Coordinates of C-alpha atoms in Angstrom, one line a residue:
X248 CA 0.0 0.0 0.0
X249 CA 2.7 2.5 0.9
X250 CA 6.1 3.4 -0.4
X251 CA 9.0 5.1 1.3
X252 CA 6.6 7.8 2.6
X253 CA 4.8 5.2 4.7
X254 CA 7.5 5.1 7.4
X255 CA 9.7 8.1 6.6
X256 CA 7.9 10.8 8.5
X257 CA 8.7 10.0 12.1
X258 CA 10.9 11.2 15.0
X259 CA 14.0 10.8 12.9
X260 CA 12.5 13.0 10.2
X261 CA 11.5 15.7 12.8
X262 CA 15.0 15.6 14.3
X263 CA 16.9 15.7 11.0
X264 CA 14.8 18.4 9.5
X265 CA 14.5 20.6 12.6
X266 CA 16.8 23.4 11.2
X267 CA 15.0 23.4 7.9
X268 CA 11.4 23.6 9.3
X269 CA 12.0 26.1 12.1
X270 CA 10.5 29.6 12.6
X271 CA 12.8 31.1 10.0
X272 CA 10.9 29.2 7.3
X273 CA 7.5 29.0 8.9
X274 CA 7.0 32.7 9.6
X275 CA 7.3 33.9 6.0
X276 CA 5.0 31.1 5.0
X277 CA 2.4 32.1 7.5
X278 CA 2.6 35.8 6.4
X279 CA 2.1 34.8 2.8
X280 CA -0.8 32.5 3.6
X281 CA -2.5 35.2 5.7
X282 CA -2.4 37.6 2.7
X283 CA -4.0 34.9 0.5
X284 CA -6.6 33.9 3.0
X285 CA -7.8 37.5 3.2
X286 CA -8.3 37.5 -0.6
X287 CA -9.5 34.0 -1.4
X288 CA -12.2 31.8 0.2
X289 CA -11.0 30.3 3.5
X290 CA -14.1 29.1 5.4
X291 CA -13.2 25.5 6.2
X292 CA -9.7 24.5 5.3
X293 CA -8.1 21.0 4.7
X294 CA -4.4 20.7 5.1
X295 CA -3.5 17.7 3.0
X296 CA -0.3 15.9 4.1
X297 CA -0.3 18.5 6.9
X298 CA 2.0 16.3 9.1
X299 CA 2.2 17.6 12.7
X300 CA 0.4 20.8 11.9
X301 CA 3.5 23.0 11.7
X302 CA 1.6 25.5 9.6
X303 CA -2.0 24.5 10.5
X304 CA -1.6 25.1 14.3
X305 CA -0.6 28.8 14.0
X306 CA -3.3 29.4 11.4
X307 CA -5.9 27.8 13.7
X308 CA -4.6 30.1 16.5
X309 CA -5.5 33.0 14.3
X310 CA -9.1 31.8 14.0
X311 CA -9.1 29.7 10.9
X312 CA -11.1 26.5 10.8
X313 CA -8.6 23.7 9.9
X314 CA -8.5 19.9 9.5
X315 CA -5.2 18.2 9.2
X316 CA -5.1 15.0 7.1
X317 CA -2.0 12.9 7.0
X318 CA -0.9 9.3 6.6
X319 CA 1.8 9.3 9.3
X320 CA 0.5 8.3 12.7
X321 CA 3.8 9.5 14.2
X322 CA 3.4 13.0 12.7
X323 CA -0.2 13.2 13.7
X324 CA 0.4 12.0 17.3
X325 CA 3.3 14.4 17.6
X326 CA 1.2 17.3 16.3
X327 CA -1.7 16.5 18.7
X328 CA 0.7 16.7 21.6
X329 CA 1.7 20.3 20.8
X330 CA 0.3 23.6 22.1
X331 CA -2.8 24.6 20.1
X332 CA -3.6 21.2 18.8
X333 CA -7.0 21.2 20.3
X334 CA -8.0 24.0 17.9
X335 CA -7.8 21.6 14.9
X336 CA -9.4 18.4 13.7
X337 CA -7.0 15.5 13.0
X338 CA -7.7 12.6 10.5
X339 CA -5.4 9.8 9.4
X340 CA -6.0 9.5 5.7
X341 CA -4.3 8.5 2.4
X342 CA -4.1 11.5 0.1
X343 CA -5.1 9.3 -2.9
X344 CA -8.4 8.4 -1.2
X345 CA -9.3 11.2 1.2
X346 CA -12.5 10.3 3.2
X347 CA -14.3 13.6 2.5
X348 CA -17.1 14.6 0.1
X349 CA -17.5 18.4 -0.6
X350 CA -16.5 19.3 3.0
X351 CA -14.1 22.2 2.5
X352 CA -13.7 25.6 0.9
X353 CA -9.9 25.5 0.6
X354 CA -7.3 22.7 0.5
X355 CA -3.6 23.3 1.3
X356 CA -0.8 21.0 0.1
X357 CA 2.4 22.6 1.3
X358 CA 6.2 22.0 1.4
X359 CA 6.4 19.8 -1.7
X360 CA 4.0 17.2 -0.3
X361 CA 3.1 16.1 -3.8
X362 CA 5.1 13.6 -6.0
X363 CA 5.6 10.9 -3.4
X364 CA 4.0 8.1 -5.3
X365 CA 5.4 5.7 -7.9
X366 CA 3.1 6.6 -10.8
X367 CA 1.5 9.7 -12.2
X368 CA -1.8 7.9 -12.1
X369 CA -1.5 7.9 -8.3
X370 CA -0.6 11.6 -8.3
X371 CA -3.7 12.3 -10.5
X372 CA -5.8 10.2 -8.0
X373 CA -4.5 12.5 -5.2
X374 CA -5.6 15.6 -7.0
X375 CA -8.9 14.1 -7.9
X376 CA -9.4 13.1 -4.2
X377 CA -8.7 16.7 -3.1
X378 CA -11.2 18.0 -5.7
X379 CA -13.9 15.7 -4.3
X380 CA -13.1 17.0 -0.8
X381 CA -13.8 20.6 -1.9
X382 CA -17.1 22.2 -2.4
X383 CA -17.8 23.4 -6.0
X384 CA -15.8 26.5 -6.6
X385 CA -13.4 25.7 -3.7
X386 CA -9.7 26.4 -4.0
X387 CA -6.4 24.4 -3.8
X388 CA -3.2 26.1 -2.8
X389 CA 0.0 24.1 -3.5
X390 CA 3.6 24.9 -2.5
X391 CA 6.2 22.9 -4.5
X392 CA 9.9 23.1 -5.3
X393 CA 10.2 24.3 -8.9
X394 CA 11.5 21.5 -11.1
X395 CA 13.3 23.8 -13.5
X396 CA 15.2 25.4 -10.7
X397 CA 16.2 22.0 -9.3
X398 CA 17.6 21.0 -12.7
X399 CA 19.9 24.0 -12.8
X400 CA 20.8 24.9 -9.2
X401 CA 20.2 22.1 -6.8
X402 CA 23.5 21.1 -5.1
X403 CA 24.6 17.4 -5.5
X404 CA 25.7 17.4 -1.8
X405 CA 24.9 19.4 1.2
X406 CA 25.3 19.3 5.0
X407 CA 24.3 21.1 8.2
X408 CA 24.8 20.7 11.9
X409 CA 22.1 20.2 14.5
X410 CA 22.0 21.9 17.9
X411 CA 23.2 18.8 19.7
X412 CA 26.3 18.7 17.4
X413 CA 25.0 15.9 15.2
X414 CA 25.8 16.3 11.5
X415 CA 23.3 15.8 8.7
X416 CA 24.7 14.9 5.2
X417 CA 22.4 15.2 2.1
X418 CA 23.0 14.0 -1.4
X419 CA 20.8 14.6 -4.4
X420 CA 20.4 13.4 -8.0
X421 CA 17.8 14.1 -10.7
X422 CA 16.7 12.0 -13.7
X423 CA 15.3 14.5 -16.3
X424 CA 13.6 11.7 -18.2
X425 CA 11.5 10.3 -15.4
X426 CA 11.3 13.7 -13.7
X427 CA 12.3 12.0 -10.4
X428 CA 14.8 13.1 -7.8
X429 CA 16.6 10.6 -5.7
X430 CA 17.8 11.9 -2.3
X431 CA 19.4 10.5 0.8
X432 CA 20.0 11.8 4.2
X433 CA 22.6 10.6 6.8
X434 CA 22.5 11.7 10.4
X435 CA 25.8 11.1 12.3
X436 CA 26.0 11.6 16.0
X437 CA 27.9 10.1 18.9
X438 CA 25.3 7.4 19.4
X439 CA 23.9 6.9 15.9
X440 CA 24.8 6.7 12.2
X441 CA 21.5 6.4 10.3
X442 CA 20.9 6.9 6.6
X443 CA 17.6 7.0 4.7
X444 CA 16.7 7.7 1.0
X445 CA 13.6 8.6 -0.9
X446 CA 12.4 9.4 -4.4
X447 CA 10.2 12.3 -5.4
X448 CA 8.5 13.1 -8.7
X449 CA 9.0 16.8 -9.6
X450 CA 6.6 18.5 -12.0
X451 CA 6.9 21.4 -14.4
X452 CA 4.2 24.1 -14.3
X453 CA 2.8 22.9 -17.6
X454 CA 2.5 19.3 -16.3
X455 CA 0.8 20.5 -13.2
X456 CA -1.7 22.5 -15.2
X457 CA -2.6 19.5 -17.3
X458 CA -3.0 17.2 -14.3
X459 CA -5.1 19.8 -12.4
X460 CA -7.4 20.1 -15.4
X461 CA -7.8 16.3 -15.5
X462 CA -8.6 16.2 -11.8
X463 CA -11.3 18.9 -12.1
X464 CA -9.4 22.1 -11.4
X465 CA -8.6 25.2 -13.3
X466 CA -5.2 26.8 -12.7
X467 CA -5.8 30.4 -11.7
X468 CA -2.5 31.8 -10.4
X469 CA 1.2 31.1 -10.1
X470 CA 3.7 32.8 -7.7
X471 CA 7.4 32.4 -7.0
X472 CA 6.7 31.7 -3.4
X473 CA 5.1 33.1 -0.3
X474 CA 6.3 36.6 -1.1
X475 CA 3.7 36.4 -3.9
X476 CA 6.3 37.5 -6.5
X477 CA 6.0 36.8 -10.2
X478 CA 6.7 33.2 -11.2
X479 CA 9.5 32.7 -13.7
X480 CA 11.9 30.1 -15.0
X481 CA 14.4 30.9 -12.3
X482 CA 11.9 30.8 -9.4
X483 CA 13.0 28.4 -6.6
X484 CA 9.5 27.7 -5.4
X485 CA 6.2 27.3 -7.3
X486 CA 3.1 28.4 -5.4
X487 CA -0.1 27.8 -7.3
X488 CA -3.8 28.4 -6.8
X489 CA -6.4 26.3 -8.6
X490 CA -10.2 26.4 -8.4
X491 CA -12.4 23.4 -8.5
X492 CA -14.5 23.7 -11.7
X493 CA -18.2 23.8 -11.0
X494 CA -20.9 26.0 -9.4
X495 CA -19.9 28.8 -7.1
X496 CA -19.3 27.8 -3.5
X497 CA -22.2 28.0 -1.1
X498 CA -23.3 31.6 -0.4
X499 CA -21.9 32.8 2.9
X500 CA -19.2 30.1 3.1
X501 CA -16.4 32.6 2.3
X502 CA -14.4 34.5 4.9
X503 CA -13.2 33.5 8.3
X504 CA -16.4 33.9 10.2
X505 CA -16.8 33.9 14.0
X506 CA -14.3 32.1 16.1
X507 CA -16.1 29.3 17.9
X508 CA -15.5 28.9 21.6
X509 CA -15.9 25.2 21.3
X510 CA -13.0 23.0 20.2
X511 CA -13.5 21.6 16.7
X512 CA -14.4 17.9 16.5
X513 CA -14.3 15.2 13.8
X514 CA -18.1 15.0 14.2
X515 CA -18.3 18.4 12.4
X516 CA -17.4 16.5 9.3
X517 CA -19.4 13.4 10.0
X518 CA -22.0 13.8 7.2
X519 CA -19.2 14.2 4.6
X520 CA -17.0 11.3 5.6
X521 CA -16.5 8.6 3.1
X522 CA -15.0 5.1 3.0
X523 CA -11.5 5.4 1.4
X524 CA -12.0 2.0 -0.3
X525 CA -15.4 2.3 -2.0
X526 CA -16.5 5.9 -1.4
X527 CA -19.6 4.8 0.5
X528 CA -20.9 7.2 3.2
X529 CA -19.8 6.5 6.8
X530 CA -22.0 6.8 9.9
X531 CA -21.1 6.5 13.5
X532 CA -22.1 3.3 15.2
X533 CA -24.4 3.4 18.2
X534 CA -23.2 2.5 21.7
X535 CA -24.8 -0.9 21.5
X536 CA -22.9 -1.9 18.4
X537 CA -19.6 -0.5 19.7
X538 CA -20.1 -2.6 22.9
X539 CA -20.7 -5.8 20.9
X540 CA -17.6 -5.2 18.7
X541 CA -15.4 -4.6 21.8
X542 CA -16.8 -7.8 23.3
X543 CA -15.8 -9.7 20.2
X544 CA -12.4 -8.0 20.1
X545 CA -11.7 -9.1 23.7
X546 CA -12.8 -12.7 22.9
X547 CA -10.6 -12.9 19.8
X548 CA -13.5 -13.0 17.2
X549 CA -12.8 -9.5 16.0
X550 CA -9.4 -8.4 14.5
X551 CA -8.6 -4.7 15.0
X552 CA -5.6 -3.1 13.2
X553 CA -4.3 -1.5 16.5
X554 CA -3.7 -2.5 20.1
X555 CA -6.1 -0.1 21.9
X556 CA -9.9 -0.2 22.0
X557 CA -11.5 2.6 19.9
X558 CA -13.7 5.2 21.4
X559 CA -16.1 5.1 18.4
X560 CA -16.7 3.3 15.1
X561 CA -17.6 4.5 11.7
X562 CA -19.5 2.1 9.4
X563 CA -20.2 2.1 5.7
X564 CA -23.9 2.6 4.9
X565 CA -24.1 -1.1 3.8
X566 CA -22.5 -2.3 7.0
X567 CA -19.6 -4.1 5.3
X568 CA -16.7 -2.1 6.6
X569 CA -15.8 -0.2 9.7
X570 CA -13.1 2.3 10.8
X571 CA -12.1 3.4 14.3
X572 CA -11.9 6.7 16.1
X573 CA -9.0 6.8 18.5
X574 CA -8.7 9.6 21.0
X575 CA -10.9 11.8 18.8
X576 CA -9.0 11.1 15.5
X577 CA -10.6 9.0 12.8
X578 CA -8.3 6.5 11.2
X579 CA -9.4 6.5 7.6
X580 CA -6.9 4.7 5.3
X581 CA -7.5 1.4 3.5
X582 CA -5.1 -0.2 6.0
X583 CA -7.3 0.9 8.9
X584 CA -10.3 -1.1 7.8
X585 CA -11.7 -3.4 10.5
X586 CA -12.6 -6.9 9.6
X587 CA -14.7 -9.2 11.8
X588 CA -17.2 -12.0 11.5
X589 CA -20.8 -11.2 11.9
X590 CA -20.7 -7.5 10.7
X591 CA -24.0 -7.7 8.9
X592 CA -25.7 -9.4 11.9
X593 CA -24.4 -6.8 14.2
X594 CA -25.6 -3.9 12.0
X595 CA -29.0 -5.5 11.5
X596 CA -29.3 -5.8 15.3
X597 CA -28.3 -2.2 15.8
X598 CA -30.7 -0.9 13.1
X599 CA -33.4 -3.1 14.6
X600 CA -32.9 -1.6 18.1
X601 CA -33.1 1.9 16.6
X602 CA -36.3 1.0 14.8
X603 CA -37.8 -0.5 18.0
X604 CA -37.1 2.8 19.8

C-alpha cells in the first residue's frame, strides 16, 4: 500500500529536518498565507499531508477552521501533543483516497508534499481526491519546489549541523527523463549513524496545469513563493492556486467567520466522511454496536488493526466495513479497515434496536 513515505515521517525526520522547518521558514509562509486567506475563500480548510500541523496550528490560533489529514501516525500524534492542537481536527488518511465529500472551501498542500507516489496515475488520483473533498468553486493552494530550478541549481551534496552537534549529510540526484529526484540523508551523532533515502516526482508548471485540469481544477495563479512574487523560469518555489471547476461555492461560506468557543471535532465533518476504499458514506455506530464489537475483540473473534480499543466506530452505509476513532482522531486509510465475523448481523441488530425505539 505505501512506499518510502509510509515510514519516513517519524521522530528521525523531525530531528533531521529541525533546522529546515523552524521559525525562519515557517513565519514567512504564514505571512504569505494570511495575505492569500484574506483575498480568497478560507471558510473550512483542509491541510492535505499536513504532518504535525507545523503550519496549521498557528493558522488555527488566528481563528481559521482547519482539519489536518496525513498518513503518518507519528506526525499526527506528535502534532496532537503540541500547544494549540485542540483547535484543529486530525484525521489519518491516504491522500489518494481522502475520506471527505464536498466538505471544504480550501485545501492546502504545502512544502512539496506532492510527488511521493510511484506513478503519475496515483498523483492524479490524489488531485482528484482533493477535488472531491472541496465544495464546488473551492480552491487548492499548493507549494512545490520548482522542477526547472532544481535542474539548474540544486546542489549534489549538502550538509548542516544540529543543535546537539550531530551532522546531517544530504545527497541529491535528478533524472530528467523520469522527472524524479533521488535523495538520501545521513545523520551522524555520537550514538547513531542512520541513513535514509527517498524518491520524489517533480513536475513542471505545464505538467501540473494538465493534471489539475484532468482532476477537475482550473489553474488560476502562479507565484514564485510566499512573497507572492512573479513566477518565472528561475523561481526556486512554485506556489499555485487552482479552483475546483463547477458551481460557485455556497453563499456565505467565504471568509473566516466567527471564532467558535468550542473546540472543533471530527463530528463536524461526520456527514461528509466517506470510506477510502469504495467511497460509501460513513456513519457513527451506536453505543450498543460498539459494545458488541469490543466484546468480540476481547474474545478474539474481531481483529482490529491497532492495540487499543476505539472510542467510536464509523460504518459504511451497507454495514460491510468499519473504521475506528482513537482519541478523537478518525483512522481512515485502507489499511485501517476493521474486519470481523458477523458484521451484517451486528448492523441489523443495531438498526433493529433503533427502529424499535
